[in-house]
Short mmCIF file of C-alpha atoms in Angstrom, two decimals:
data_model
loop_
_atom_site.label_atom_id
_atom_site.label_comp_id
_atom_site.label_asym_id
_atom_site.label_seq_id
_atom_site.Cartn_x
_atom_site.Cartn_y
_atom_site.Cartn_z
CA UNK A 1 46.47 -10.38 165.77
CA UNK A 2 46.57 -7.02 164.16
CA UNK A 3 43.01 -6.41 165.32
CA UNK A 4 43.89 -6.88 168.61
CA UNK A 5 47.09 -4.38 168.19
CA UNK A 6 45.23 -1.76 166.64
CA UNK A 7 42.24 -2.00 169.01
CA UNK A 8 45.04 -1.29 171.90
CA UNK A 9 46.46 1.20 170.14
CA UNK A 10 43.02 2.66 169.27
CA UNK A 11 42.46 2.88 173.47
CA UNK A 12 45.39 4.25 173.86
CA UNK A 13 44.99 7.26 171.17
CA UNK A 14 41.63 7.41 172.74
CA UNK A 15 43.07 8.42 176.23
CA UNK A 16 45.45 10.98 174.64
CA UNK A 17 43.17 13.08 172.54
CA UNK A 18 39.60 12.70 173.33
CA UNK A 19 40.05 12.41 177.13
CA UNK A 20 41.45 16.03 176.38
CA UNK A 21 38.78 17.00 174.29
CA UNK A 22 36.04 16.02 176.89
CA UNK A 23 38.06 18.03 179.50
CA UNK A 24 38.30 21.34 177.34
CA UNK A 25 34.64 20.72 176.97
CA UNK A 26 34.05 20.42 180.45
CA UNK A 27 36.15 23.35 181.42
CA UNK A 28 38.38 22.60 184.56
CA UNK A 29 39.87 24.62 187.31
CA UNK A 30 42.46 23.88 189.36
CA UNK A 31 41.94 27.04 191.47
CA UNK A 32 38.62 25.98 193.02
CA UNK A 33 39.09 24.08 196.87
CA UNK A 34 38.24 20.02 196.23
CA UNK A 35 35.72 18.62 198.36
CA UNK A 36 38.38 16.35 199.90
CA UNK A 37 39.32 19.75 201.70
CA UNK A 38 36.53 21.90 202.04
CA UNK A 39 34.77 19.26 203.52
CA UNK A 40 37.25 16.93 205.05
CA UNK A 41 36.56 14.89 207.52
CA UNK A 42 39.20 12.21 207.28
CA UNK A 43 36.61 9.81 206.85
CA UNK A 44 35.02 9.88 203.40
CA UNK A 45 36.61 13.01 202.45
CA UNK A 46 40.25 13.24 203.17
CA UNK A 47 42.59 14.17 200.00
CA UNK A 48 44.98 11.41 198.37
CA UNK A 49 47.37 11.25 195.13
CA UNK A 50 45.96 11.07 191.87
CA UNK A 51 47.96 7.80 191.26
CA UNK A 52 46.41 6.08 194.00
CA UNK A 53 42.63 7.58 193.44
CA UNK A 54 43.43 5.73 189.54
CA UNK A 55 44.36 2.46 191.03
CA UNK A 56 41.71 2.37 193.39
CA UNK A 57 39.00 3.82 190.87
CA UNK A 58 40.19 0.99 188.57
CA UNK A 59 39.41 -1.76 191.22
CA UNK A 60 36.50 -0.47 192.18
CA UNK A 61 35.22 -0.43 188.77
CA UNK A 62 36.89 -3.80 187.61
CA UNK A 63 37.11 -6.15 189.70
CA UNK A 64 36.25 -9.76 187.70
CA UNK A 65 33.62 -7.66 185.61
CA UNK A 66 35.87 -6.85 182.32
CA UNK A 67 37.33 -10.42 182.76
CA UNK A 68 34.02 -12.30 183.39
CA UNK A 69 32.13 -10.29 180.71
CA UNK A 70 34.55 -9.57 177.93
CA UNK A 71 34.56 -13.30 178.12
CA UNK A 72 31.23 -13.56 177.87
CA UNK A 73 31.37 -11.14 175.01
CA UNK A 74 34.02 -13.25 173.08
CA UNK A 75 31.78 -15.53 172.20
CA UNK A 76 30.44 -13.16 169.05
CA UNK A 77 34.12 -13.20 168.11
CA UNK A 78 36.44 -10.08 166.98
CA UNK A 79 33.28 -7.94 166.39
CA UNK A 80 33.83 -7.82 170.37
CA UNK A 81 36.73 -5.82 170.15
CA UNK A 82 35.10 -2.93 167.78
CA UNK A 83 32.37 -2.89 171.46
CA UNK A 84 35.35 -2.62 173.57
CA UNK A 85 36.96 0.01 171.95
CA UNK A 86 34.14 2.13 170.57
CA UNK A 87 32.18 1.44 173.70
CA UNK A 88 35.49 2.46 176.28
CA UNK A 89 36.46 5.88 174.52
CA UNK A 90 33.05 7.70 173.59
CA UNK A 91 30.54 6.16 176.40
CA UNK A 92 32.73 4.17 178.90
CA UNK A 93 34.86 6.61 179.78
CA UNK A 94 32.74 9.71 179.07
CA UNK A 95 30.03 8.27 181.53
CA UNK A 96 32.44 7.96 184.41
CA UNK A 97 34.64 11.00 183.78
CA UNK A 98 31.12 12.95 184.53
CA UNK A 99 29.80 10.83 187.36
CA UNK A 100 33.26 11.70 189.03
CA UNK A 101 33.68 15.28 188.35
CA UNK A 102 29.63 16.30 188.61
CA UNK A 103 29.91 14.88 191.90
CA UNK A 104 33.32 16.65 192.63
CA UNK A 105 31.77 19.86 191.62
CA UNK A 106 28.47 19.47 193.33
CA UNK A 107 30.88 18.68 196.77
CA UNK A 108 30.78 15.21 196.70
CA UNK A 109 27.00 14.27 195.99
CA UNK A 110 26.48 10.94 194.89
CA UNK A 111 24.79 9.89 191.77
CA UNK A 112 21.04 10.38 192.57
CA UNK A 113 21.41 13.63 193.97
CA UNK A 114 22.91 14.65 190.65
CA UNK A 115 20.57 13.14 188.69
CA UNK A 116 18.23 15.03 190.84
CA UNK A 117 19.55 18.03 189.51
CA UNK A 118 19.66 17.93 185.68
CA UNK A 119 16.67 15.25 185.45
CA UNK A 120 14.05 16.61 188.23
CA UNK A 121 12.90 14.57 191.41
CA UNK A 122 10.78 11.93 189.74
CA UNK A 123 14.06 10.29 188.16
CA UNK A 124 15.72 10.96 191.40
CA UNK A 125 13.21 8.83 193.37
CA UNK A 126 13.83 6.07 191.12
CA UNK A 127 17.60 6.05 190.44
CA UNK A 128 17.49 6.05 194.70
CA UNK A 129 15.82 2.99 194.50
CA UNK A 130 17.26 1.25 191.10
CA UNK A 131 20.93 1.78 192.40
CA UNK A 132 20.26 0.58 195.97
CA UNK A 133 19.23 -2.36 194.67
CA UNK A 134 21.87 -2.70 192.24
CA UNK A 135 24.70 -2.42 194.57
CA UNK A 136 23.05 -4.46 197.54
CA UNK A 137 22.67 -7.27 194.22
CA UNK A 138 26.29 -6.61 193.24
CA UNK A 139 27.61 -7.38 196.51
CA UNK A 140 25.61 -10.20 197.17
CA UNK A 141 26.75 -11.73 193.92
CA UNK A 142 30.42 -10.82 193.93
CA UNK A 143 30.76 -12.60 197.85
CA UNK A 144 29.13 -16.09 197.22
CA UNK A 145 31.18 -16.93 194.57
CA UNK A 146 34.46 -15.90 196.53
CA UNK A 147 32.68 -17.88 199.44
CA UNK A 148 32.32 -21.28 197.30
CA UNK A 149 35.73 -21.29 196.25
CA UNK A 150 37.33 -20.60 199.95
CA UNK A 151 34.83 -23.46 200.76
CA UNK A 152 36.55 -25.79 198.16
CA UNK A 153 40.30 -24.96 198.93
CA UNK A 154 40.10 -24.58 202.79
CA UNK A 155 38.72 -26.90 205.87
CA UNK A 156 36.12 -23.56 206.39
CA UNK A 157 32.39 -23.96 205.71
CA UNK A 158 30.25 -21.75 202.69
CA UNK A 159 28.45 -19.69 205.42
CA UNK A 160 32.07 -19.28 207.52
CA UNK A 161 33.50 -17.86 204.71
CA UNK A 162 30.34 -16.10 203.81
CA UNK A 163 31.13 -14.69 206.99
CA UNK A 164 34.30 -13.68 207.05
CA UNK A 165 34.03 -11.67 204.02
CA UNK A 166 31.12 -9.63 205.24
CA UNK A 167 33.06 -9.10 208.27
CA UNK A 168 35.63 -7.72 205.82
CA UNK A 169 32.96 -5.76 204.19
CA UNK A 170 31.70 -3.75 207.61
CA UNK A 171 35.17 -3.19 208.58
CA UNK A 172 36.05 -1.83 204.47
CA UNK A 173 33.26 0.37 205.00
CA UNK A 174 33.22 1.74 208.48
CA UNK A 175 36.95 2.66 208.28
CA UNK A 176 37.86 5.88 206.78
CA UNK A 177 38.70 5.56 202.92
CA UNK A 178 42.63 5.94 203.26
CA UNK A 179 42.51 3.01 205.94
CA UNK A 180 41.77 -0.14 204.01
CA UNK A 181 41.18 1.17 200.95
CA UNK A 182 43.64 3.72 200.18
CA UNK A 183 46.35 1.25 201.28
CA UNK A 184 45.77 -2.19 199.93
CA UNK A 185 43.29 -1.13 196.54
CA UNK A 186 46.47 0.31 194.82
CA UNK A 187 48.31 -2.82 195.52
CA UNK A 188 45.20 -5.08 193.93
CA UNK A 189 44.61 -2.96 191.37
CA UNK A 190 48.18 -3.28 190.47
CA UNK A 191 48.10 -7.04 191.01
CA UNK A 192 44.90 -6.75 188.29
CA UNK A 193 46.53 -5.01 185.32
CA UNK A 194 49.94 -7.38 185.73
CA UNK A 195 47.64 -10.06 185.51
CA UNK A 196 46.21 -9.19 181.83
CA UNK A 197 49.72 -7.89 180.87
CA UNK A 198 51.07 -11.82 181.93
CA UNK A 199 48.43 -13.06 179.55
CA UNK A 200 48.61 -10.90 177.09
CA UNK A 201 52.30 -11.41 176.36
CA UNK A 202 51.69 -15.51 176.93
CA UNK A 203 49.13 -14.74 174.15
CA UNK A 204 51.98 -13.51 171.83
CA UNK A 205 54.07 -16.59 172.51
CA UNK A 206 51.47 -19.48 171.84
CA UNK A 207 51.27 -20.90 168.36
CA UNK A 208 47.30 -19.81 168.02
CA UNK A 209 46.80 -16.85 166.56
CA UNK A 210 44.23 -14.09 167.95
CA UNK A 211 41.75 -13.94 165.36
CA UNK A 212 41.67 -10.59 163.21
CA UNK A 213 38.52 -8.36 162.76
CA UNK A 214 35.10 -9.52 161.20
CA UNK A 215 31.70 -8.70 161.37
CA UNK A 216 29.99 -12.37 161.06
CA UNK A 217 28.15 -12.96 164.37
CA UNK A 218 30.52 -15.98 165.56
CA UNK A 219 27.77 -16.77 168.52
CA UNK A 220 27.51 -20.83 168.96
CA UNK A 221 23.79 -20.19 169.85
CA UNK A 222 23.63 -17.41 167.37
CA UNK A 223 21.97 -14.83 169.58
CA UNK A 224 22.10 -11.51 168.12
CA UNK A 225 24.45 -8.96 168.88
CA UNK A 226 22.38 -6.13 169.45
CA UNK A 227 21.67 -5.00 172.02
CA UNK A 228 23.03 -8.21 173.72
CA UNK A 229 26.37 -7.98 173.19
CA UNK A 230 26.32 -4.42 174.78
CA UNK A 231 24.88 -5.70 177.93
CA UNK A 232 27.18 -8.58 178.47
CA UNK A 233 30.28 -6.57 178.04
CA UNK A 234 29.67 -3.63 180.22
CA UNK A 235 32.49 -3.22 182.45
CA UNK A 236 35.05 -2.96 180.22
CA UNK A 237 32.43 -0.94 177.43
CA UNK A 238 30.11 1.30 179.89
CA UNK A 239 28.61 0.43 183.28
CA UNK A 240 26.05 1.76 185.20
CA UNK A 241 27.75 0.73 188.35
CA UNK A 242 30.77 3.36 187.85
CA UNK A 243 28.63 5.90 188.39
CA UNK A 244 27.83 4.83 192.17
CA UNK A 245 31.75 4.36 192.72
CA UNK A 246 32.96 7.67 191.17
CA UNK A 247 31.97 9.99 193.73
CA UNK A 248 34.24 7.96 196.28
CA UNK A 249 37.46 9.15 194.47
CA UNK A 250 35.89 12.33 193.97
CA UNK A 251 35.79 13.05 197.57
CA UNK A 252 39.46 12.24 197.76
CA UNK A 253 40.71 14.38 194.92
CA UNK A 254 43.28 17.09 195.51
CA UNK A 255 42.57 19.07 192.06
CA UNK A 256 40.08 19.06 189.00
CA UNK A 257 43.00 18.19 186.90
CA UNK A 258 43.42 14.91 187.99
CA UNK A 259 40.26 13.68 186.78
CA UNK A 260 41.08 13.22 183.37
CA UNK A 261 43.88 10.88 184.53
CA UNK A 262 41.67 9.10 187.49
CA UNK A 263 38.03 8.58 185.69
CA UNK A 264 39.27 8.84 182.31
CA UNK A 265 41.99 6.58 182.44
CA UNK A 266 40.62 3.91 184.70
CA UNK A 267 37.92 3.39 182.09
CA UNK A 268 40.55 3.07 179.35
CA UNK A 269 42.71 0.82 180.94
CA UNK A 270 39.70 -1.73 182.22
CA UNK A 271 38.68 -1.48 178.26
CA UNK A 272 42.58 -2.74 177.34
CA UNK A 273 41.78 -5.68 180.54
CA UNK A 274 38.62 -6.49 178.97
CA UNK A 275 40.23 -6.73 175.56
CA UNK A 276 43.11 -9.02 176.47
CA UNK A 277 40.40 -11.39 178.28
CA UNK A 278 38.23 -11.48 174.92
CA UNK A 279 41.51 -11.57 173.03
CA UNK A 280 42.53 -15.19 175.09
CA UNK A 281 38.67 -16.56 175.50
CA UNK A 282 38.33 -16.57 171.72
CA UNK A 283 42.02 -17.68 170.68
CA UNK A 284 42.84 -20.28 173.74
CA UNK A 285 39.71 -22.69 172.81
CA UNK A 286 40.72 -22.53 168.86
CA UNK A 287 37.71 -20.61 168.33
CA UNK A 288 33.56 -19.64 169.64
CA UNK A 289 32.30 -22.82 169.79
CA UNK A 290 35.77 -24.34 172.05
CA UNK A 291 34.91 -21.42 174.08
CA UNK A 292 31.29 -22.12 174.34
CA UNK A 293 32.28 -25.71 175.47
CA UNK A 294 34.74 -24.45 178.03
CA UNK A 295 31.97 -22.22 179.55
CA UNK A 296 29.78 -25.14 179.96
CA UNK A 297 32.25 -27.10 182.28
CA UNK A 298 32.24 -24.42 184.58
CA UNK A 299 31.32 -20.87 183.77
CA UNK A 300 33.88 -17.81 183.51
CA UNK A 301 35.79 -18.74 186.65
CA UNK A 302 36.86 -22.39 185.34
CA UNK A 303 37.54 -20.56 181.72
CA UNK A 304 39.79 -18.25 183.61
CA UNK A 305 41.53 -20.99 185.77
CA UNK A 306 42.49 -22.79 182.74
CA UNK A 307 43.86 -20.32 180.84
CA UNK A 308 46.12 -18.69 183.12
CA UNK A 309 47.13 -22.23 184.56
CA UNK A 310 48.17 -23.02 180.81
CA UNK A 311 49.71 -19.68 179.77
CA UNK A 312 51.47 -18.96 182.94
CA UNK A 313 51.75 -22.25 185.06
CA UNK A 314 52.39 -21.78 188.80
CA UNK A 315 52.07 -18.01 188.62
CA UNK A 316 48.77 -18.25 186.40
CA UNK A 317 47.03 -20.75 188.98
CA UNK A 318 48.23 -18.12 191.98
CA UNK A 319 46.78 -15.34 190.10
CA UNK A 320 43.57 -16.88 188.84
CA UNK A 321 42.64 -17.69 192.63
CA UNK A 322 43.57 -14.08 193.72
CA UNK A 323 41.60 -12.94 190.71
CA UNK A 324 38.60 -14.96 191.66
CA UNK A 325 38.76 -14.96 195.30
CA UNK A 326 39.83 -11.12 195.99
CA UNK A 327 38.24 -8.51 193.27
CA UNK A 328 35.03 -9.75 193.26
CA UNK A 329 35.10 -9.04 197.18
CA UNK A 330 36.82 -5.63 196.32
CA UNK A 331 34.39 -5.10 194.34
CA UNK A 332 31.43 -5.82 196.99
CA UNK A 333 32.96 -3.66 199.66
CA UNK A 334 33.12 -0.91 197.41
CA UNK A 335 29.19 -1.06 196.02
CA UNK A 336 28.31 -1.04 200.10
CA UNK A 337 30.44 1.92 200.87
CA UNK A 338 28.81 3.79 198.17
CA UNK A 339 25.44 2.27 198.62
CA UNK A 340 25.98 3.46 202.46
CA UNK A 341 27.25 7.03 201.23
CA UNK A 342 24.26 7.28 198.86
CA UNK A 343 21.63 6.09 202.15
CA UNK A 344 23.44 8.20 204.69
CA UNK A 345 23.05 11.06 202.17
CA UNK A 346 18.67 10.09 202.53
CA UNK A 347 18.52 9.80 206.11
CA UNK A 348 20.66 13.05 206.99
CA UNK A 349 17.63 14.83 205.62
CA UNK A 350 15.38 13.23 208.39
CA UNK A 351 17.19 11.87 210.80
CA UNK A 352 19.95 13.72 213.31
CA UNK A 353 21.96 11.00 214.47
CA UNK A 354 25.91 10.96 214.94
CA UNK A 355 27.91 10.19 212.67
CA UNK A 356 29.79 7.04 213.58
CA UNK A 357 26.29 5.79 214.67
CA UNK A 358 24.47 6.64 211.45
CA UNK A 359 27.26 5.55 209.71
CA UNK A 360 26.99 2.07 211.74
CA UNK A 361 23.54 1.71 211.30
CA UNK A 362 23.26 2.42 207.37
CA UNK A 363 25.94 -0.03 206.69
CA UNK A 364 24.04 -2.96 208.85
CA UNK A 365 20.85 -2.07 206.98
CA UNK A 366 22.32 -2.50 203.94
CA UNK A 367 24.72 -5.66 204.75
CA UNK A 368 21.90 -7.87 206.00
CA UNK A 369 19.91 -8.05 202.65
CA UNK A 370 22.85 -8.58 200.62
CA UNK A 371 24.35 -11.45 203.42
CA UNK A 372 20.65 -13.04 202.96
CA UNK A 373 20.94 -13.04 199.30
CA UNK A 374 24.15 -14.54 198.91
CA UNK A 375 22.95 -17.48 200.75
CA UNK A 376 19.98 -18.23 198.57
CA UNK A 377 19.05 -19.39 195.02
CA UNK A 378 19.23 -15.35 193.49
CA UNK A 379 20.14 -16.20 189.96
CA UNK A 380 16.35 -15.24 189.04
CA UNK A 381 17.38 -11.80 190.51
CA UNK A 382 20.93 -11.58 189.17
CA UNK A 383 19.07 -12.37 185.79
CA UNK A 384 18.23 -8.27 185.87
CA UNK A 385 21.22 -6.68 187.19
CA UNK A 386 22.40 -6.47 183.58
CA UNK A 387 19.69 -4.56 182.13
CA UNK A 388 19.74 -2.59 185.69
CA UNK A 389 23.15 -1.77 185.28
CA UNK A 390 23.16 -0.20 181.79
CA UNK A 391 19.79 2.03 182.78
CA UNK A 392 21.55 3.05 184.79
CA UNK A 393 24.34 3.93 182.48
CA UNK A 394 21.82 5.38 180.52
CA UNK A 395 20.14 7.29 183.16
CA UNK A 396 24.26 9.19 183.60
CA UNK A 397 24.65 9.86 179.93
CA UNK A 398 21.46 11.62 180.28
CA UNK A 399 22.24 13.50 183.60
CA UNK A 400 25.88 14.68 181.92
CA UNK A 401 24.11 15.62 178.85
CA UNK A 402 21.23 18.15 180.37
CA UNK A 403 24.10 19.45 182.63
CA UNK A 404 26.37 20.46 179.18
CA UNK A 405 23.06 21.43 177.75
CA UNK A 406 22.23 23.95 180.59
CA UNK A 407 25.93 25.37 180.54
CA UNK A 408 25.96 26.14 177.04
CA UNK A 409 29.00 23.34 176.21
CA UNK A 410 28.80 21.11 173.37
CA UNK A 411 26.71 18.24 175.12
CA UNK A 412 26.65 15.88 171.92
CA UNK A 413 29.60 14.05 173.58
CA UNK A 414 27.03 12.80 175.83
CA UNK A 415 23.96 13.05 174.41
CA UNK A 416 25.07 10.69 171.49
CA UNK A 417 26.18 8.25 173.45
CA UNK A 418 22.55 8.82 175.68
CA UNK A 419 20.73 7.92 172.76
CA UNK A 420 22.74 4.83 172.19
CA UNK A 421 22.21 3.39 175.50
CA UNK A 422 19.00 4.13 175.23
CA UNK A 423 18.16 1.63 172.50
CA UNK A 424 20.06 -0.87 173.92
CA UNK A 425 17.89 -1.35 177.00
CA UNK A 426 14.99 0.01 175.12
CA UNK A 427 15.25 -3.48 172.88
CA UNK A 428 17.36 -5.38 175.34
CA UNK A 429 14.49 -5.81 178.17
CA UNK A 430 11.51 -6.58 175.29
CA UNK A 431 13.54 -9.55 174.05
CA UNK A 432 15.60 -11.04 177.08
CA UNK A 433 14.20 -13.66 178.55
CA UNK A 434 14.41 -11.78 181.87
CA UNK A 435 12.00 -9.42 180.25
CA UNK A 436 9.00 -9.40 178.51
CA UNK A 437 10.63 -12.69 176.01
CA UNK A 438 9.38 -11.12 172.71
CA UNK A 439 10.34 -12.70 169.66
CA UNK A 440 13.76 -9.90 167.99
CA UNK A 441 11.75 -8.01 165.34
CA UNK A 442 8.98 -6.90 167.70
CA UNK A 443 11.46 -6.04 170.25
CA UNK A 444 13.20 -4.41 167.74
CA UNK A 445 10.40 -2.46 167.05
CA UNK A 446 9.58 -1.17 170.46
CA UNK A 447 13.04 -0.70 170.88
CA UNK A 448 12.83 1.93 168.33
CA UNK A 449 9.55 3.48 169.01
CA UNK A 450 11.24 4.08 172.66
CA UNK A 451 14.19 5.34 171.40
CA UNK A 452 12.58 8.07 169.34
CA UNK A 453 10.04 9.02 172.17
CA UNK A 454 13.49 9.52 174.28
CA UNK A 455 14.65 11.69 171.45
CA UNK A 456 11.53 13.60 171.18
CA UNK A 457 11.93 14.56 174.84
CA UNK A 458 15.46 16.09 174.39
CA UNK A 459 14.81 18.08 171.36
CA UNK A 460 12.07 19.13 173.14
CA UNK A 461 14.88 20.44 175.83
CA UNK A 462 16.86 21.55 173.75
CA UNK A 463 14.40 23.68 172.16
CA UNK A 464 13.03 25.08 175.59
CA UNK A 465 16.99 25.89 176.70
CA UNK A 466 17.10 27.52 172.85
CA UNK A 467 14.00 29.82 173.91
CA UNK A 468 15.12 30.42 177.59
CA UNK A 469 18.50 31.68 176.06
CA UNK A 470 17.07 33.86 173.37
CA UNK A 471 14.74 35.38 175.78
CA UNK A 472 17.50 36.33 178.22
CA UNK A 473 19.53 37.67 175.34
CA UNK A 474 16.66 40.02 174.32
CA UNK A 475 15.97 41.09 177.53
CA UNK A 476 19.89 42.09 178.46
CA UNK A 477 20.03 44.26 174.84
CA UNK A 478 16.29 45.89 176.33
#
């Protein structure tokens, strides 16, 4: 119990002095026109209250992903928590306060073209392709479960719901942003953080007690926490994927200012959902292995049911079929908007088409592979999105850190972080089985090896950006 306190109040301190400390670093101004008006078009760029860009950058970045994972993550027990919290305030947050103002300064570009910038072309070329398929994975995954569960409650078929919410999706993402979005995210988003503050205070009231802080690896199947725990809590930690939905708040934003409070805070308060879901999947089945039991009945969704039918009755069972039905689709809209913002962003280099028919024809091409997919046996390809997701976490530390690095600012509160990430996936994809299957030490191993050849390439930026500077210094005293 006092873990769990003092890992909220931990987030919470987190928000209120660091999220400053990154902004003073970054260096705002409130004086320079947003995209949202120098380039408004009432479509993707139109300008909206900070409040509402939070709400909606929270479920767009949630959804079921700090509930399904932090979940997932309970079973190592309380050291989940230290993930949460360290994981939320240094890289969580950090990652997407960058991906949303980079792209607000850089007048709305979305995440490859930044990483185009700071890391050169060849990255570029393969975050374009890496994300794509992330997203297009992501929304494939996020609308057949939805689809299985209408299937089950109403007289409607698997592929007539399947349908339906893809007919949801093209109208989400062919609308402008304050149309569907801007009006009914806020709403969800607020439906989302009353649903973890229900459980949370249920928590309180129960006779089990939330287990306090140690570091014995509580895993039934006692696979090791590093790097796996990082993967399988990533919303709610860091996540690649918050990187492809920043830049659609950051077209909306009426000031630089609000960023702290919009990217920031969204991360922080999807780190205190994914803590209150660890906090109840580790306490509510009397322990790891109750948990691990629960999960094999029926996966997150029928851990989920049962503990908010048992902690908040009626209301519980009404919110754990929103929960499951709606953010996961909220969830897929949003990675095909962005996915179609990133595309449209390709093609206008080519291709001079109109707008409402480019913007038609992106969004079909990338529907139809991710309606074909969530019709078919993909677990072999959902298997990667994991690992995906936190290169591409990885891949934004990076970008954020080169782009503090050129402007002279103190890029360690990204470059740390970097580094981090970077031996997680660095060891993650040797020894998952979704990877090369090695047995832990080797992967450990080549983990490391990769990690310092990563290192070695950004001292070896530094130390160029050290030279560049000192030769521009002597040649201004010349």
């Amino acid at each position: 119990m006092i873990t769990f306190f003092g890992a909220l109040i931990f987030l919470v301190l987190g928000y209120v002095f660091y999220s400053k400390f990154v902004e003073r670093v970054f260096v705002i101004n409130d004086q320079t026109p947003t995209p949202a008006y120098t380039k408004r078009d009432d479509f993707d760029f139109v300008p909206m209250p900070w409040w509402k860009g939070n709400l909606i950058q929270l479920l767009n970045i949630a959804g079921l992903g700090p509930i399904y994972g932090a979940i997932l993550g309970a079973l190592y027990g309380p050291v989940a928590f230290i993930w949460i919290v360290v994981g939320s305030i240094f890289a969580g947050a950090v990652h997407d306060y960058f991906s949303g103002m980079l792209s607000l300064r850089h007048n709305g570009a979305q995440y490859p073209t930044i990483v185009g910038k700071y890391l050169g072309n060849v990255v570029k070329s393969c975050i374009y392709v890496v994300s794509l398929v992330l997203m297009v994975l992501v929304a494939a995954a996020f609308t057949a479960g939805p689809a299985q569960l209408i299937a089950q409650l109403t007289p409607l078929s698997f592929m007539m719901a399947l349908l339906l919410i893809f007919g949801y999706f093209l109208l989400a993402t062919l609308l402008p942003v304050n149309r569907v979005i801007g009006k009914i995210y806020p709403l969800l988003g607020a439906i989302l953080l009353f649903m973890a503050v229900a459980i949370a205070v249920a928590l309180l009231f129960t006779d089990k007690q939330i287990p306090n802080l140690t570091f014995a690896n509580l895993h039934p199947q006692e696979l090791p926490i590093w790097p796996l725990l990082m993967v399988t809590i990533s919303c709610g930690a860091i996540s690649g994927f918050h990187c492809t939905q920043s830049p659609i708040v950051a077209c909306t934003m009426k000031k630089e200012s609000h960023g702290r409070k919009i990217f920031y805070g969204a991360m922080i308060t999807e780190g205190m959902i994914a803590l209150v879901w660890a906090a109840a999947g580790m306490t509510f089945f009397n322990g790891t292995g109750g948990l691990q039991e629960a999960l094999a009945l029926g996966g997150p969704s029928y851990v989920v049911n049962e503990i908010s039918i048992s902690l908040l009755g009626t209301l519980g069972g009404i919110l754990a079929i929103l929960g499951v039905i709606i953010l996961p689709i909220t969830t897929g809209d949003t990675a095909l908007r962005s996915s179609r913002m990133i595309l449209t962003e390709v093609f206008s280099k080519f291709f001079n088409m109109e707008g409402k028919v480019k913007v038609l024809l992106v969004t079909l091409l990338l529907a139809a592979p991710a309606l074909y997919l969530a019709t078919i046996d993909y677990t072999f390809l959902w298997r990667y999105v994991g690992w995906t997701n936190q290169v591409v976490a990885t891949v934004m530390l990076w970008t954020a850190a080169m782009y503090l690095l050129k402007e002279n600012k103190f890029h360690w509160i990204a470059s740390v972080p970097a580094l981090f990430m970077s031996g997680v996936v660095c060891t993650y994809i040797f020894y998952a089985p979704e990877g090369f299957g090695l047995d832990y030490n080797t992967s450990l191993l080549i983990g490391s090896v990769l990690t310092f050849a990563v290192l070695g390439w950004f001292v070896s930026q530094v130390w160029k950006h050290l030279n560049i500077k000192s030769g521009n210094a002597e040649k201004r005293v010349a």
